[in-house]
PDB file of N, CA and C in Angstrom:
ATOM      1  N   MET N   1     -16.829  -2.692   7.258  1.00 61.00           N
ATOM      2  CA  MET N   1     -15.453  -2.505   7.641  1.00 61.00           C
ATOM      3  C   MET N   1     -14.704  -3.835   7.623  1.00 61.00           C
ATOM      4  N   LYS N   2     -15.409  -4.931   7.898  1.00 68.00           N
ATOM      5  CA  LYS N   2     -14.736  -6.226   7.924  1.00 68.00           C
ATOM      6  C   LYS N   2     -14.198  -6.619   6.559  1.00 68.00           C
ATOM      7  N   SER N   3     -14.846  -6.152   5.509  1.00 71.00           N
ATOM      8  CA  SER N   3     -14.408  -6.516   4.165  1.00 71.00           C
ATOM      9  C   SER N   3     -13.278  -5.635   3.653  1.00 71.00           C
ATOM     10  N   LEU N   4     -12.948  -4.578   4.372  1.00 69.00           N
ATOM     11  CA  LEU N   4     -11.927  -3.634   3.919  1.00 69.00           C
ATOM     12  C   LEU N   4     -10.558  -4.283   3.689  1.00 69.00           C
ATOM     13  N   PRO N   5     -10.051  -5.126   4.586  1.00 74.00           N
ATOM     14  CA  PRO N   5      -8.752  -5.747   4.315  1.00 74.00           C
ATOM     15  C   PRO N   5      -8.761  -6.594   3.030  1.00 74.00           C
ATOM     16  N   GLY N   6      -9.849  -7.281   2.782  1.00 74.00           N
ATOM     17  CA  GLY N   6      -9.957  -8.068   1.560  1.00 74.00           C
ATOM     18  C   GLY N   6      -9.975  -7.195   0.325  1.00 74.00           C
ATOM     19  N   GLU N   7     -10.676  -6.075   0.415  1.00 74.00           N
ATOM     20  CA  GLU N   7     -10.715  -5.143  -0.714  1.00 74.00           C
ATOM     21  C   GLU N   7      -9.339  -4.531  -0.964  1.00 74.00           C
ATOM     22  N   ILE N   8      -8.625  -4.219   0.093  1.00 71.00           N
ATOM     23  CA  ILE N   8      -7.270  -3.673  -0.050  1.00 71.00           C
ATOM     24  C   ILE N   8      -6.360  -4.706  -0.698  1.00 71.00           C
ATOM     25  N   ASP N   9      -6.464  -5.955  -0.265  1.00 73.00           N
ATOM     26  CA  ASP N   9      -5.664  -7.020  -0.875  1.00 73.00           C
ATOM     27  C   ASP N   9      -6.004  -7.183  -2.350  1.00 73.00           C
ATOM     28  N   ALA N  10      -7.280  -7.092  -2.686  1.00 73.00           N
ATOM     29  CA  ALA N  10      -7.695  -7.212  -4.093  1.00 73.00           C
ATOM     30  C   ALA N  10      -7.108  -6.075  -4.922  1.00 73.00           C
ATOM     31  N   LEU N  11      -7.083  -4.875  -4.360  1.00 71.00           N
ATOM     32  CA  LEU N  11      -6.489  -3.745  -5.075  1.00 71.00           C
ATOM     33  C   LEU N  11      -4.988  -3.942  -5.269  1.00 71.00           C
ATOM     34  N   ARG N  12      -4.327  -4.487  -4.274  1.00 71.00           N
ATOM     35  CA  ARG N  12      -2.885  -4.747  -4.404  1.00 71.00           C
ATOM     36  C   ARG N  12      -2.614  -5.778  -5.490  1.00 71.00           C
ATOM     37  N   ILE N  13      -3.500  -6.743  -5.604  1.00 74.00           N
ATOM     38  CA  ILE N  13      -3.338  -7.765  -6.648  1.00 74.00           C
ATOM     39  C   ILE N  13      -3.525  -7.134  -8.021  1.00 74.00           C
ATOM     40  N   ARG N  14      -4.465  -6.230  -8.146  1.00 71.00           N
ATOM     41  CA  ARG N  14      -4.761  -5.603  -9.438  1.00 71.00           C
ATOM     42  C   ARG N  14      -3.754  -4.526  -9.820  1.00 71.00           C
ATOM     43  N   ALA N  15      -3.049  -3.972  -8.846  1.00 70.00           N
ATOM     44  CA  ALA N  15      -2.139  -2.852  -9.105  1.00 70.00           C
ATOM     45  C   ALA N  15      -1.106  -3.144 -10.196  1.00 70.00           C
ATOM     46  N   PRO N  16      -0.475  -4.322 -10.224  1.00 70.00           N
ATOM     47  CA  PRO N  16       0.497  -4.561 -11.301  1.00 70.00           C
ATOM     48  C   PRO N  16      -0.134  -4.480 -12.690  1.00 70.00           C
ATOM     49  N   GLY N  17      -1.344  -4.944 -12.829  1.00 74.00           N
ATOM     50  CA  GLY N  17      -2.023  -4.861 -14.120  1.00 74.00           C
ATOM     51  C   GLY N  17      -2.294  -3.425 -14.517  1.00 74.00           C
ATOM     52  N   MET N  18      -2.699  -2.616 -13.553  1.00 76.00           N
ATOM     53  CA  MET N  18      -2.938  -1.208 -13.832  1.00 76.00           C
ATOM     54  C   MET N  18      -1.636  -0.506 -14.187  1.00 76.00           C
ATOM     55  N   ALA N  19      -0.594  -0.806 -13.447  1.00 75.00           N
ATOM     56  CA  ALA N  19       0.707  -0.201 -13.738  1.00 75.00           C
ATOM     57  C   ALA N  19       1.197  -0.636 -15.107  1.00 75.00           C
ATOM     58  N   ALA N  20       0.971  -1.888 -15.435  1.00 78.00           N
ATOM     59  CA  ALA N  20       1.380  -2.395 -16.748  1.00 78.00           C
ATOM     60  C   ALA N  20       0.599  -1.697 -17.861  1.00 78.00           C
ATOM     61  N   GLU N  21      -0.675  -1.468 -17.647  1.00 80.00           N
ATOM     62  CA  GLU N  21      -1.491  -0.789 -18.661  1.00 80.00           C
ATOM     63  C   GLU N  21      -1.051   0.675 -18.802  1.00 80.00           C
ATOM     64  N   GLU N  22      -0.764   1.337 -17.685  1.00 81.00           N
ATOM     65  CA  GLU N  22      -0.268   2.709 -17.760  1.00 81.00           C
ATOM     66  C   GLU N  22       1.074   2.747 -18.490  1.00 81.00           C
ATOM     67  N   ALA N  23       1.940   1.780 -18.206  1.00 82.00           N
ATOM     68  CA  ALA N  23       3.242   1.716 -18.889  1.00 82.00           C
ATOM     69  C   ALA N  23       3.038   1.466 -20.377  1.00 82.00           C
ATOM     70  N   ARG N  24       2.087   0.620 -20.730  1.00 84.00           N
ATOM     71  CA  ARG N  24       1.812   0.341 -22.134  1.00 84.00           C
ATOM     72  C   ARG N  24       1.336   1.611 -22.848  1.00 84.00           C
ATOM     73  N   ILE N  25       0.466   2.372 -22.184  1.00 84.00           N
ATOM     74  CA  ILE N  25      -0.030   3.620 -22.761  1.00 84.00           C
ATOM     75  C   ILE N  25       1.115   4.609 -22.929  1.00 84.00           C
ATOM     76  N   ARG N  26       1.965   4.738 -21.896  1.00 84.00           N
ATOM     77  CA  ARG N  26       3.115   5.642 -22.000  1.00 84.00           C
ATOM     78  C   ARG N  26       4.054   5.218 -23.122  1.00 84.00           C
ATOM     79  N   ASP N  27       4.332   3.909 -23.216  1.00 86.00           N
ATOM     80  CA  ASP N  27       5.219   3.404 -24.267  1.00 86.00           C
ATOM     81  C   ASP N  27       4.638   3.648 -25.654  1.00 86.00           C
ATOM     82  N   ALA N  28       3.355   3.425 -25.799  1.00 85.00           N
ATOM     83  CA  ALA N  28       2.717   3.650 -27.101  1.00 85.00           C
ATOM     84  C   ALA N  28       2.756   5.135 -27.470  1.00 85.00           C
ATOM     85  N   ALA N  29       2.521   5.996 -26.494  1.00 85.00           N
ATOM     86  CA  ALA N  29       2.568   7.434 -26.763  1.00 85.00           C
ATOM     87  C   ALA N  29       3.989   7.873 -27.113  1.00 85.00           C
ATOM     88  N   GLU N  30       4.974   7.325 -26.425  1.00 86.00           N
ATOM     89  CA  GLU N  30       6.364   7.664 -26.732  1.00 86.00           C
ATOM     90  C   GLU N  30       6.746   7.168 -28.116  1.00 86.00           C
ATOM     91  N   ALA N  31       6.309   5.972 -28.476  1.00 85.00           N
ATOM     92  CA  ALA N  31       6.582   5.449 -29.818  1.00 85.00           C
ATOM     93  C   ALA N  31       5.929   6.331 -30.878  1.00 85.00           C
ATOM     94  N   GLU N  32       4.714   6.773 -30.615  1.00 85.00           N
ATOM     95  CA  GLU N  32       4.032   7.656 -31.554  1.00 85.00           C
ATOM     96  C   GLU N  32       4.742   9.002 -31.634  1.00 85.00           C
ATOM     97  N   ARG N  33       5.191   9.509 -30.508  1.00 83.00           N
ATOM     98  CA  ARG N  33       5.932  10.769 -30.504  1.00 83.00           C
ATOM     99  C   ARG N  33       7.204  10.633 -31.344  1.00 83.00           C
ATOM    100  N   GLN N  34       7.931   9.536 -31.149  1.00 85.00           N
ATOM    101  CA  GLN N  34       9.155   9.307 -31.921  1.00 85.00           C
ATOM    102  C   GLN N  34       8.837   9.202 -33.410  1.00 85.00           C
ATOM    103  N   ARG N  35       7.748   8.530 -33.731  1.00 82.00           N
ATOM    104  CA  ARG N  35       7.344   8.386 -35.139  1.00 82.00           C
ATOM    105  C   ARG N  35       7.053   9.755 -35.736  1.00 82.00           C
ATOM    106  N   LEU N  36       6.337  10.584 -34.983  1.00 81.00           N
ATOM    107  CA  LEU N  36       6.017  11.920 -35.476  1.00 81.00           C
ATOM    108  C   LEU N  36       7.278  12.771 -35.649  1.00 81.00           C
ATOM    109  N   VAL N  37       8.181  12.676 -34.696  1.00 79.00           N
ATOM    110  CA  VAL N  37       9.424  13.434 -34.790  1.00 79.00           C
ATOM    111  C   VAL N  37      10.213  12.974 -36.009  1.00 79.00           C
ATOM    112  N   THR N  38      10.317  11.672 -36.213  1.00 80.00           N
ATOM    113  CA  THR N  38      11.047  11.125 -37.357  1.00 80.00           C
ATOM    114  C   THR N  38      10.381  11.537 -38.661  1.00 80.00           C
ATOM    115  N   ARG N  39       9.091  11.422 -38.706  1.00 75.00           N
ATOM    116  CA  ARG N  39       8.345  11.782 -39.913  1.00 75.00           C
ATOM    117  C   ARG N  39       8.521  13.262 -40.228  1.00 75.00           C
ATOM    118  N   ARG N  40       8.434  14.066 -39.187  1.00 70.00           N
ATOM    119  CA  ARG N  40       8.599  15.518 -39.367  1.00 70.00           C
ATOM    120  C   ARG N  40      10.000  15.816 -39.879  1.00 70.00           C
ATOM    121  N   GLY N  41      11.003  15.126 -39.339  1.00 65.00           N
ATOM    122  CA  GLY N  41      12.378  15.331 -39.773  1.00 65.00           C
ATOM    123  C   GLY N  41      12.586  14.904 -41.209  1.00 65.00           C
ATOM    124  N   ALA N  42      11.943  13.831 -41.621  1.00 60.00           N
ATOM    125  CA  ALA N  42      12.078  13.345 -42.991  1.00 60.00           C
ATOM    126  C   ALA N  42      11.409  14.297 -43.976  1.00 60.00           C
ATOM    127  N   ARG N  43      10.340  14.929 -43.568  1.00 56.00           N
ATOM    128  CA  ARG N  43       9.619  15.850 -44.450  1.00 56.00           C
ATOM    129  C   ARG N  43      10.356  17.172 -44.615  1.00 56.00           C
ATOM    130  N   SER N  44      11.008  17.580 -43.570  1.00 54.00           N
ATOM    131  CA  SER N  44      11.624  18.903 -43.570  1.00 54.00           C
ATOM    132  C   SER N  44      13.054  18.829 -44.090  1.00 54.00           C
ATOM    133  N   THR N  45      13.408  19.740 -44.956  1.00 47.00           N
ATOM    134  CA  THR N  45      14.774  19.793 -45.462  1.00 47.00           C
ATOM    135  C   THR N  45      15.595  20.831 -44.725  1.00 47.00           C
ATOM    136  N   CYS N  46      14.933  21.676 -43.927  1.00 48.00           N
ATOM    137  CA  CYS N  46      15.680  22.669 -43.166  1.00 48.00           C
ATOM    138  C   CYS N  46      16.064  22.106 -41.805  1.00 48.00           C
ATOM    139  N   ASN N  47      17.049  22.707 -41.200  1.00 49.00           N
ATOM    140  CA  ASN N  47      17.511  22.264 -39.888  1.00 49.00           C
ATOM    141  C   ASN N  47      16.827  23.113 -38.824  1.00 49.00           C
ATOM    142  N   CYS N  48      15.629  22.730 -38.458  1.00 51.00           N
ATOM    143  CA  CYS N  48      14.837  23.464 -37.478  1.00 51.00           C
ATOM    144  C   CYS N  48      14.734  22.622 -36.222  1.00 51.00           C
ATOM    145  N   SER N  49      15.600  22.897 -35.248  1.00 53.00           N
ATOM    146  CA  SER N  49      15.672  22.043 -34.058  1.00 53.00           C
ATOM    147  C   SER N  49      14.374  22.033 -33.260  1.00 53.00           C
ATOM    148  N   GLY N  50      13.589  23.091 -33.310  1.00 56.00           N
ATOM    149  CA  GLY N  50      12.349  23.135 -32.548  1.00 56.00           C
ATOM    150  C   GLY N  50      11.136  22.685 -33.325  1.00 56.00           C
ATOM    151  N   ALA N  51      11.322  22.212 -34.549  1.00 57.00           N
ATOM    152  CA  ALA N  51      10.177  21.862 -35.398  1.00 57.00           C
ATOM    153  C   ALA N  51       9.340  20.745 -34.812  1.00 57.00           C
ATOM    154  N   ALA N  52       9.969  19.796 -34.152  1.00 56.00           N
ATOM    155  CA  ALA N  52       9.229  18.651 -33.625  1.00 56.00           C
ATOM    156  C   ALA N  52       8.656  18.932 -32.243  1.00 56.00           C
ATOM    157  N   ARG N  53       9.057  20.013 -31.629  1.00 68.00           N
ATOM    158  CA  ARG N  53       8.632  20.299 -30.260  1.00 68.00           C
ATOM    159  C   ARG N  53       7.111  20.324 -30.087  1.00 68.00           C
ATOM    160  N   PRO N  54       6.350  20.962 -30.977  1.00 77.00           N
ATOM    161  CA  PRO N  54       4.893  20.948 -30.789  1.00 77.00           C
ATOM    162  C   PRO N  54       4.314  19.533 -30.794  1.00 77.00           C
ATOM    163  N   HIS N  55       4.885  18.633 -31.601  1.00 78.00           N
ATOM    164  CA  HIS N  55       4.396  17.254 -31.622  1.00 78.00           C
ATOM    165  C   HIS N  55       4.702  16.553 -30.299  1.00 78.00           C
ATOM    166  N   ALA N  56       5.897  16.809 -29.761  1.00 80.00           N
ATOM    167  CA  ALA N  56       6.267  16.198 -28.482  1.00 80.00           C
ATOM    168  C   ALA N  56       5.357  16.695 -27.368  1.00 80.00           C
ATOM    169  N   VAL N  57       5.035  17.973 -27.392  1.00 83.00           N
ATOM    170  CA  VAL N  57       4.140  18.538 -26.374  1.00 83.00           C
ATOM    171  C   VAL N  57       2.758  17.903 -26.491  1.00 83.00           C
ATOM    172  N   ARG N  58       2.282  17.760 -27.722  1.00 85.00           N
ATOM    173  CA  ARG N  58       0.972  17.116 -27.922  1.00 85.00           C
ATOM    174  C   ARG N  58       0.992  15.673 -27.434  1.00 85.00           C
ATOM    175  N   ALA N  59       2.081  14.969 -27.722  1.00 85.00           N
ATOM    176  CA  ALA N  59       2.185  13.579 -27.272  1.00 85.00           C
ATOM    177  C   ALA N  59       2.178  13.508 -25.747  1.00 85.00           C
ATOM    178  N   ASP N  60       2.931  14.404 -25.097  1.00 85.00           N
ATOM    179  CA  ASP N  60       2.944  14.426 -23.634  1.00 85.00           C
ATOM    180  C   ASP N  60       1.554  14.741 -23.074  1.00 85.00           C
ATOM    181  N   LEU N  61       0.864  15.678 -23.695  1.00 86.00           N
ATOM    182  CA  LEU N  61      -0.496  15.998 -23.255  1.00 86.00           C
ATOM    183  C   LEU N  61      -1.428  14.801 -23.444  1.00 86.00           C
ATOM    184  N   ALA N  62      -1.278  14.099 -24.574  1.00 87.00           N
ATOM    185  CA  ALA N  62      -2.123  12.930 -24.834  1.00 87.00           C
ATOM    186  C   ALA N  62      -1.897  11.853 -23.782  1.00 87.00           C
ATOM    187  N   VAL N  63      -0.645  11.635 -23.399  1.00 87.00           N
ATOM    188  CA  VAL N  63      -0.342  10.645 -22.358  1.00 87.00           C
ATOM    189  C   VAL N  63      -0.977  11.071 -21.043  1.00 87.00           C
ATOM    190  N   GLY N  64      -0.868  12.353 -20.718  1.00 86.00           N
ATOM    191  CA  GLY N  64      -1.464  12.847 -19.476  1.00 86.00           C
ATOM    192  C   GLY N  64      -2.972  12.687 -19.458  1.00 86.00           C
ATOM    193  N   VAL N  65      -3.614  13.033 -20.564  1.00 88.00           N
ATOM    194  CA  VAL N  65      -5.068  12.888 -20.666  1.00 88.00           C
ATOM    195  C   VAL N  65      -5.466  11.421 -20.560  1.00 88.00           C
ATOM    196  N   ALA N  66      -4.747  10.554 -21.269  1.00 86.00           N
ATOM    197  CA  ALA N  66      -5.067   9.119 -21.225  1.00 86.00           C
ATOM    198  C   ALA N  66      -4.898   8.572 -19.816  1.00 86.00           C
ATOM    199  N   THR N  67      -3.842   8.972 -19.142  1.00 85.00           N
ATOM    200  CA  THR N  67      -3.602   8.508 -17.770  1.00 85.00           C
ATOM    201  C   THR N  67      -4.739   8.935 -16.856  1.00 85.00           C
ATOM    202  N   GLU N  68      -5.129  10.189 -16.938  1.00 86.00           N
ATOM    203  CA  GLU N  68      -6.215  10.678 -16.087  1.00 86.00           C
ATOM    204  C   GLU N  68      -7.544   9.988 -16.414  1.00 86.00           C
ATOM    205  N   ARG N  69      -7.797   9.744 -17.698  1.00 86.00           N
ATOM    206  CA  ARG N  69      -9.043   9.057 -18.075  1.00 86.00           C
ATOM    207  C   ARG N  69      -9.063   7.641 -17.522  1.00 86.00           C
ATOM    208  N   VAL N  70      -7.926   6.946 -17.617  1.00 83.00           N
ATOM    209  CA  VAL N  70      -7.849   5.581 -17.086  1.00 83.00           C
ATOM    210  C   VAL N  70      -8.115   5.612 -15.583  1.00 83.00           C
ATOM    211  N   LYS N  71      -7.463   6.521 -14.882  1.00 84.00           N
ATOM    212  CA  LYS N  71      -7.636   6.603 -13.427  1.00 84.00           C
ATOM    213  C   LYS N  71      -9.077   6.942 -13.046  1.00 84.00           C
ATOM    214  N   ALA N  72      -9.712   7.832 -13.808  1.00 85.00           N
ATOM    215  CA  ALA N  72     -11.054   8.297 -13.460  1.00 85.00           C
ATOM    216  C   ALA N  72     -12.154   7.327 -13.885  1.00 85.00           C
ATOM    217  N   GLN N  73     -11.941   6.604 -14.975  1.00 88.00           N
ATOM    218  CA  GLN N  73     -13.034   5.828 -15.556  1.00 88.00           C
ATOM    219  C   GLN N  73     -12.911   4.326 -15.397  1.00 88.00           C
ATOM    220  N   ILE N  74     -11.803   3.833 -14.902  1.00 85.00           N
ATOM    221  CA  ILE N  74     -11.632   2.386 -14.807  1.00 85.00           C
ATOM    222  C   ILE N  74     -12.572   1.813 -13.744  1.00 85.00           C
ATOM    223  N   THR N  75     -13.215   0.750 -14.093  1.00 86.00           N
ATOM    224  CA  THR N  75     -14.146   0.101 -13.168  1.00 86.00           C
ATOM    225  C   THR N  75     -13.475  -1.115 -12.535  1.00 86.00           C
ATOM    226  N   ASP N  76     -14.135  -1.678 -11.538  1.00 85.00           N
ATOM    227  CA  ASP N  76     -13.609  -2.899 -10.912  1.00 85.00           C
ATOM    228  C   ASP N  76     -13.480  -4.021 -11.942  1.00 85.00           C
ATOM    229  N   GLU N  77     -14.458  -4.104 -12.836  1.00 87.00           N
ATOM    230  CA  GLU N  77     -14.407  -5.142 -13.872  1.00 87.00           C
ATOM    231  C   GLU N  77     -13.233  -4.910 -14.821  1.00 87.00           C
ATOM    232  N   ASP N  78     -12.998  -3.650 -15.173  1.00 86.00           N
ATOM    233  CA  ASP N  78     -11.848  -3.315 -16.018  1.00 86.00           C
ATOM    234  C   ASP N  78     -10.541  -3.703 -15.324  1.00 86.00           C
ATOM    235  N   GLN N  79     -10.446  -3.370 -14.057  1.00 84.00           N
ATOM    236  CA  GLN N  79      -9.244  -3.699 -13.294  1.00 84.00           C
ATOM    237  C   GLN N  79      -9.031  -5.208 -13.249  1.00 84.00           C
ATOM    238  N   GLN N  80     -10.115  -5.944 -13.056  1.00 87.00           N
ATOM    239  CA  GLN N  80      -9.991  -7.398 -12.992  1.00 87.00           C
ATOM    240  C   GLN N  80      -9.539  -7.950 -14.345  1.00 87.00           C
ATOM    241  N   ARG N  81     -10.117  -7.428 -15.431  1.00 88.00           N
ATOM    242  CA  ARG N  81      -9.700  -7.862 -16.776  1.00 88.00           C
ATOM    243  C   ARG N  81      -8.228  -7.560 -17.018  1.00 88.00           C
ATOM    244  N   LEU N  82      -7.791  -6.379 -16.614  1.00 85.00           N
ATOM    245  CA  LEU N  82      -6.377  -6.017 -16.773  1.00 85.00           C
ATOM    246  C   LEU N  82      -5.477  -6.955 -15.972  1.00 85.00           C
ATOM    247  N   ALA N  83      -5.887  -7.220 -14.740  1.00 86.00           N
ATOM    248  CA  ALA N  83      -5.098  -8.117 -13.909  1.00 86.00           C
ATOM    249  C   ALA N  83      -5.056  -9.520 -14.509  1.00 86.00           C
ATOM    250  N   ASP N  84      -6.190 -10.018 -14.975  1.00 87.00           N
ATOM    251  CA  ASP N  84      -6.241 -11.342 -15.592  1.00 87.00           C
ATOM    252  C   ASP N  84      -5.378 -11.399 -16.848  1.00 87.00           C
ATOM    253  N   ARG N  85      -5.464 -10.356 -17.672  1.00 88.00           N
ATOM    254  CA  ARG N  85      -4.675 -10.308 -18.908  1.00 88.00           C
ATOM    255  C   ARG N  85      -3.179 -10.274 -18.586  1.00 88.00           C
ATOM    256  N   TYR N  86      -2.808  -9.477 -17.577  1.00 87.00           N
ATOM    257  CA  TYR N  86      -1.410  -9.369 -17.192  1.00 87.00           C
ATOM    258  C   TYR N  86      -0.889 -10.720 -16.697  1.00 87.00           C
ATOM    259  N   VAL N  87      -1.651 -11.365 -15.853  1.00 87.00           N
ATOM    260  CA  VAL N  87      -1.243 -12.678 -15.335  1.00 87.00           C
ATOM    261  C   VAL N  87      -1.102 -13.684 -16.470  1.00 87.00           C
ATOM    262  N   ALA N  88      -2.038 -13.665 -17.412  1.00 87.00           N
ATOM    263  CA  ALA N  88      -1.966 -14.566 -18.556  1.00 87.00           C
ATOM    264  C   ALA N  88      -0.714 -14.294 -19.391  1.00 87.00           C
ATOM    265  N   GLN N  89      -0.378 -13.026 -19.589  1.00 87.00           N
ATOM    266  CA  GLN N  89       0.813 -12.671 -20.360  1.00 87.00           C
ATOM    267  C   GLN N  89       2.083 -13.117 -19.642  1.00 87.00           C
ATOM    268  N   VAL N  90       2.105 -12.934 -18.333  1.00 84.00           N
ATOM    269  CA  VAL N  90       3.281 -13.347 -17.569  1.00 84.00           C
ATOM    270  C   VAL N  90       3.429 -14.860 -17.608  1.00 84.00           C
ATOM    271  N   LYS N  91       2.319 -15.568 -17.461  1.00 81.00           N
ATOM    272  CA  LYS N  91       2.376 -17.028 -17.532  1.00 81.00           C
ATOM    273  C   LYS N  91       2.863 -17.490 -18.891  1.00 81.00           C
ATOM    274  N   THR N  92       2.353 -16.874 -19.952  1.00 82.00           N
ATOM    275  CA  THR N  92       2.748 -17.239 -21.318  1.00 82.00           C
ATOM    276  C   THR N  92       4.238 -16.955 -21.526  1.00 82.00           C
ATOM    277  N   ALA N  93       4.713 -15.842 -21.015  1.00 76.00           N
ATOM    278  CA  ALA N  93       6.131 -15.463 -21.188  1.00 76.00           C
ATOM    279  C   ALA N  93       7.050 -16.419 -20.444  1.00 76.00           C
ATOM    280  N   HIS N  94       6.570 -17.011 -19.365  1.00 76.00           N
ATOM    281  CA  HIS N  94       7.424 -17.895 -18.558  1.00 76.00           C
ATOM    282  C   HIS N  94       7.216 -19.367 -18.837  1.00 76.00           C
ATOM    283  N   ASP N  95       6.316 -19.692 -19.732  1.00 72.00           N
ATOM    284  CA  ASP N  95       6.089 -21.107 -20.060  1.00 72.00           C
ATOM    285  C   ASP N  95       7.053 -21.579 -21.118  1.00 72.00           C
TER     286      ASP N  95
END
């Protein structure tokens, strides 16, 4: 129990890295969704407003699955690597 406050503090330190990784996954999925929608629109000569909808649904499902996998499978070492990488990126951006 004595180590609990330290563990909580460590989790708070790692949280920005995890949030950044989740945001990166969401952004990548959204970019892929947009690419698929654009590609689908370029291929199709008809005006079918719902044509891209199945791709958007798949992209949303992929983001949800990826988010749940990250939450379920991330280890302490993974979290530390993410936090270290995030800190390094922030330092590089501000140097």
